Amino acid sequence: EIVLTQSPATLSLSPGEGATLSCRASQSVRSYLAWYQQKPGQAPRLLIYDASNRASGIPARFSGSGSGTDFTLTISSLEPEDFAVYYCQQRTNWPLTFGGGTKVEIK
Amino acid sequence: EVQLVESGGGLIQPGGSLRLSCAASGFIVSTNYMTWVRQAPGKGLEWVSLIHSNGDIYYADSVKGRFTISRDSSKNTLNLQMNSLRAEDTAVYYCAKGKYCTGNTCSFDPWGQGTLVTVSS
């Protein structure tokens, strides 16, 4: 099973600041990594697929990068609605796995 | 508009069975990859099962032999039959549609709102 380790667990930032979230895989997932956003009481929403492609309707302030074992989700300038939990997910090997999440909270 | 609505959750005793359904609108379930993902209270996401458009099925080891994923073309629904339920199966269960698929896997979007399953005596 591929283990995805997200860091940091919590990121405390102010609106307008940039955010950098990390996801590290225990073995190569090539570029088959997605990022999801989840707000309290809501279902996850796909932000980025295949490491660097924004899903439809996702604002340009969200970007993804990386390949192999190291991936980054960058939010260029945090909007109030961006404070949420972010998960990465690999789809290279079965079982599909998710990272433990990074909570982006208001400082 | 593509939409998913789960139902069937509730309180069930350990060892019991429950059947979840996910009603789809705006697309045809049987021609898409569909998945179930669960989230225990206050915890992260855990993939449960996936059914391909070609009918191939995959399960997480934690549910293999106890859960069965299926689809009902007449109702355009995705189902999850859960048997021999355990306390550790307590979670919100989400269904989701495969999107941006290559090979035999996908990223998932959209997701339903989820249905809560509580396994407790």
GROMACS .gro file of C-alpha atoms in nm:
model
  228
    1GLU     CA    1   0.000   0.000   0.000
    2ILE     CA    2   0.127   0.346  -0.093
    3VAL     CA    3   0.135   0.573   0.210
    4LEU     CA    4   0.085   0.945   0.151
    5THR     CA    5   0.226   1.176   0.417
    6GLN     CA    6   0.100   1.532   0.421
    7SER     CA    7   0.276   1.819   0.592
    8PRO     CA    8   0.231   2.027   0.784
    9ALA     CA    9  -0.070   1.891   0.971
   10THR     CA   10  -0.190   2.246   1.032
   11LEU     CA   11  -0.102   2.570   0.858
   12SER     CA   12  -0.200   2.897   1.030
   13LEU     CA   13  -0.213   3.184   0.785
   14SER     CA   14  -0.391   3.511   0.721
   15PRO     CA   15  -0.609   3.595   0.422
   16GLY     CA   16  -0.395   3.722   0.138
   17GLU     CA   17  -0.096   3.509   0.234
   18GLY     CA   18   0.032   3.223   0.021
   19ALA     CA   19   0.009   2.859   0.129
   20THR     CA   20   0.234   2.568   0.040
   21LEU     CA   21   0.113   2.216   0.124
   22SER     CA   22   0.323   1.905   0.080
   23CYS     CA   23   0.235   1.544   0.001
   24ARG     CA   24   0.504   1.277   0.001
   25ALA     CA   25   0.445   0.924  -0.128
   26SER     CA   26   0.615   0.611   0.009
   27GLN     CA   27   0.688   0.505  -0.349
   28SER     CA   28   0.653   0.666  -0.688
   29VAL     CA   29   0.300   0.749  -0.797
   30ARG     CA   30   0.429   0.902  -1.123
   31SER     CA   31   0.197   1.199  -1.181
   32TYR     CA   32  -0.122   1.027  -1.064
   33LEU     CA   33  -0.188   1.246  -0.766
   34ALA     CA   34  -0.496   1.454  -0.692
   35TRP     CA   35  -0.576   1.723  -0.437
   36TYR     CA   36  -0.915   1.772  -0.272
   37GLN     CA   37  -1.055   2.046  -0.052
   38GLN     CA   38  -1.302   1.970   0.226
   39LYS     CA   39  -1.487   2.227   0.432
   40PRO     CA   40  -1.661   2.140   0.761
   41GLY     CA   41  -1.981   1.944   0.703
   42GLN     CA   42  -1.923   1.925   0.328
   43ALA     CA   43  -1.809   1.663   0.083
   44PRO     CA   44  -1.459   1.683  -0.065
   45ARG     CA   45  -1.414   1.878  -0.389
   46LEU     CA   46  -1.155   1.797  -0.652
   47LEU     CA   47  -0.905   2.078  -0.703
   48ILE     CA   48  -0.610   1.929  -0.892
   49TYR     CA   49  -0.576   1.605  -1.088
   50ASP     CA   50  -0.269   1.430  -1.222
   51ALA     CA   51  -0.041   1.649  -1.011
   52SER     CA   52  -0.074   1.979  -1.192
   53ASN     CA   53  -0.406   2.006  -1.375
   54ARG     CA   54  -0.679   2.225  -1.230
   55ALA     CA   55  -1.022   2.065  -1.228
   56SER     CA   56  -1.298   2.251  -1.405
   57GLY     CA   57  -1.414   2.564  -1.224
   58ILE     CA   58  -1.116   2.578  -0.987
   59PRO     CA   59  -0.964   2.928  -0.950
   60ALA     CA   60  -0.618   2.994  -1.088
   61ARG     CA   61  -0.481   3.072  -0.740
   62PHE     CA   62  -0.467   2.693  -0.687
   63SER     CA   63  -0.176   2.515  -0.850
   64GLY     CA   64  -0.014   2.176  -0.816
   65SER     CA   65   0.333   2.052  -0.894
   66GLY     CA   66   0.555   1.750  -0.852
   67SER     CA   67   0.600   1.396  -0.975
   68GLY     CA   68   0.728   1.068  -0.841
   69THR     CA   69   0.716   1.095  -0.463
   70ASP     CA   70   0.703   1.467  -0.384
   71PHE     CA   71   0.410   1.692  -0.458
   72THR     CA   72   0.302   2.044  -0.366
   73LEU     CA   73  -0.028   2.228  -0.363
   74THR     CA   74   0.016   2.603  -0.371
   75ILE     CA   75  -0.250   2.861  -0.299
   76SER     CA   76  -0.109   3.189  -0.421
   77SER     CA   77  -0.321   3.424  -0.207
   78LEU     CA   78  -0.565   3.285   0.046
   79GLU     CA   79  -0.928   3.390   0.016
   80PRO     CA   80  -1.160   3.353   0.318
   81GLU     CA   81  -1.329   3.053   0.154
   82ASP     CA   82  -0.996   2.866   0.119
   83PHE     CA   83  -0.966   2.787   0.488
   84ALA     CA   84  -1.037   2.415   0.491
   85VAL     CA   85  -0.874   2.073   0.503
   86TYR     CA   86  -0.681   1.955   0.198
   87TYR     CA   87  -0.619   1.590   0.107
   88CYS     CA   88  -0.397   1.432  -0.153
   89GLN     CA   89  -0.490   1.102  -0.319
   90GLN     CA   90  -0.291   0.861  -0.538
   91ARG     CA   91  -0.438   0.646  -0.811
   92THR     CA   92  -0.129   0.459  -0.927
   93ASN     CA   93  -0.170   0.142  -0.721
   94TRP     CA   94  -0.449  -0.044  -0.546
   95PRO     CA   95  -0.567   0.030  -0.291
   96LEU     CA   96  -0.629   0.394  -0.371
   97THR     CA   97  -0.503   0.594  -0.076
   98PHE     CA   98  -0.541   0.940   0.071
   99GLY     CA   99  -0.305   1.146   0.278
  100GLY     CA  100  -0.396   1.238   0.633
  101GLY     CA  101  -0.482   1.595   0.541
  102THR     CA  102  -0.353   1.946   0.604
  103LYS     CA  103  -0.578   2.192   0.781
  104VAL     CA  104  -0.538   2.551   0.665
  105GLU     CA  105  -0.670   2.769   0.944
  106ILE     CA  106  -0.704   3.140   0.996
  107LYS     CA  107  -0.423   3.289   1.200
  108GLU     CA  108  -2.613   1.912  -1.373
  109VAL     CA  109  -2.428   1.610  -1.237
  110GLN     CA  110  -2.552   1.525  -0.889
  111LEU     CA  111  -2.516   1.238  -0.641
  112VAL     CA  112  -2.742   1.175  -0.342
  113GLU     CA  113  -2.665   0.901  -0.091
  114SER     CA  114  -2.919   0.731   0.133
  115GLY     CA  115  -2.954   0.428   0.356
  116GLY     CA  116  -2.733   0.521   0.648
  117GLY     CA  117  -2.835   0.481   1.009
  118LEU     CA  118  -2.766   0.312   1.340
  119ILE     CA  119  -2.695  -0.060   1.319
  120GLN     CA  120  -2.574  -0.316   1.570
  121PRO     CA  121  -2.238  -0.487   1.528
  122GLY     CA  122  -2.273  -0.787   1.300
  123GLY     CA  123  -2.568  -0.634   1.120
  124SER     CA  124  -2.619  -0.540   0.756
  125LEU     CA  125  -2.701  -0.218   0.577
  126ARG     CA  126  -2.745  -0.121   0.213
  127LEU     CA  127  -2.641   0.222   0.094
  128SER     CA  128  -2.764   0.374  -0.229
  129CYS     CA  129  -2.634   0.663  -0.435
  130ALA     CA  130  -2.883   0.813  -0.678
  131ALA     CA  131  -2.724   0.980  -0.976
  132SER     CA  132  -2.863   1.248  -1.204
  133GLY     CA  133  -2.713   1.417  -1.506
  134PHE     CA  134  -2.515   1.112  -1.617
  135ILE     CA  135  -2.540   0.735  -1.649
  136VAL     CA  136  -2.388   0.538  -1.362
  137SER     CA  137  -2.321   0.224  -1.564
  138THR     CA  138  -2.099   0.401  -1.817
  139ASN     CA  139  -1.878   0.568  -1.556
  140TYR     CA  140  -1.628   0.472  -1.291
  141MET     CA  141  -1.793   0.504  -0.950
  142THR     CA  142  -1.648   0.479  -0.604
  143TRP     CA  143  -1.731   0.475  -0.234
  144VAL     CA  144  -1.510   0.662   0.014
  145ARG     CA  145  -1.570   0.683   0.387
  146GLN     CA  146  -1.468   0.919   0.663
  147ALA     CA  147  -1.478   0.819   1.029
  148PRO     CA  148  -1.584   1.097   1.266
  149GLY     CA  149  -1.307   1.355   1.292
  150LYS     CA  150  -1.076   1.149   1.070
  151GLY     CA  151  -0.947   1.152   0.715
  152LEU     CA  152  -1.071   0.993   0.396
  153GLU     CA  153  -1.052   0.618   0.333
  154TRP     CA  154  -1.122   0.462  -0.005
  155VAL     CA  155  -1.365   0.168   0.017
  156SER     CA  156  -1.453   0.033  -0.326
  157LEU     CA  157  -1.465   0.113  -0.697
  158ILE     CA  158  -1.660  -0.026  -0.991
  159HIS     CA  159  -1.539   0.031  -1.344
  160SER     CA  160  -1.760   0.107  -1.636
  161ASN     CA  161  -1.662  -0.238  -1.767
  162GLY     CA  162  -1.780  -0.401  -1.444
  163ASP     CA  163  -1.440  -0.467  -1.282
  164ILE     CA  164  -1.456  -0.421  -0.906
  165TYR     CA  165  -1.196  -0.336  -0.641
  166TYR     CA  166  -1.218  -0.329  -0.260
  167ALA     CA  167  -1.007  -0.207   0.026
  168ASP     CA  168  -0.873  -0.499   0.232
  169SER     CA  169  -1.062  -0.368   0.536
  170VAL     CA  170  -1.400  -0.439   0.370
  171LYS     CA  171  -1.319  -0.723   0.131
  172GLY     CA  172  -1.553  -1.016   0.181
  173ARG     CA  173  -1.801  -0.806   0.380
  174PHE     CA  174  -1.901  -0.525   0.143
  175THR     CA  175  -2.036  -0.556  -0.212
  176ILE     CA  176  -2.053  -0.271  -0.462
  177SER     CA  177  -2.307  -0.286  -0.740
  178ARG     CA  178  -2.510  -0.069  -0.971
  179ASP     CA  179  -2.875  -0.070  -1.074
  180SER     CA  180  -2.912   0.053  -1.431
  181SER     CA  181  -3.291   0.071  -1.410
  182LYS     CA  182  -3.268   0.319  -1.121
  183ASN     CA  183  -2.934   0.475  -1.221
  184THR     CA  184  -2.796   0.409  -0.875
  185LEU     CA  185  -2.475   0.287  -0.717
  186ASN     CA  186  -2.515   0.058  -0.418
  187LEU     CA  187  -2.302  -0.069  -0.131
  188GLN     CA  188  -2.420  -0.377   0.056
  189MET     CA  189  -2.246  -0.386   0.392
  190ASN     CA  190  -2.254  -0.709   0.595
  191SER     CA  191  -2.090  -0.815   0.922
  192LEU     CA  192  -2.059  -0.454   1.026
  193ARG     CA  193  -1.806  -0.357   1.291
  194ALA     CA  194  -1.766  -0.053   1.513
  195GLU     CA  195  -1.472   0.057   1.298
  196ASP     CA  196  -1.704   0.083   0.997
  197THR     CA  197  -1.870   0.384   1.160
  198ALA     CA  198  -1.825   0.671   0.916
  199VAL     CA  199  -1.985   0.904   0.668
  200TYR     CA  200  -1.997   0.718   0.338
  201TYR     CA  201  -1.959   0.921   0.020
  202CYS     CA  202  -2.016   0.810  -0.335
  203ALA     CA  203  -1.825   0.986  -0.610
  204LYS     CA  204  -1.802   0.981  -0.987
  205GLY     CA  205  -1.479   0.909  -1.167
  206LYS     CA  206  -1.346   1.203  -1.360
  207TYR     CA  207  -1.016   1.250  -1.541
  208CYS     CA  208  -0.967   0.874  -1.574
  209THR     CA  209  -0.678   0.694  -1.737
  210GLY     CA  210  -0.609   0.325  -1.725
  211ASN     CA  211  -0.827   0.169  -1.459
  212THR     CA  212  -0.837   0.454  -1.207
  213CYS     CA  213  -0.961   0.809  -1.175
  214SER     CA  214  -0.972   1.123  -0.973
  215PHE     CA  215  -1.321   1.175  -0.837
  216ASP     CA  216  -1.567   1.456  -0.889
  217PRO     CA  217  -1.834   1.529  -0.790
  218TRP     CA  218  -1.909   1.369  -0.455
  219GLY     CA  219  -2.242   1.320  -0.287
  220GLN     CA  220  -2.321   1.482   0.047
  221GLY     CA  221  -2.262   1.156   0.234
  222THR     CA  222  -2.468   0.929   0.457
  223LEU     CA  223  -2.372   0.845   0.815
  224VAL     CA  224  -2.342   0.484   0.924
  225THR     CA  225  -2.311   0.424   1.297
  226VAL     CA  226  -2.230   0.073   1.416
  227SER     CA  227  -2.301   0.045   1.786
  228SER     CA  228  -2.491  -0.165   2.034
   0.00000   0.00000   0.00000
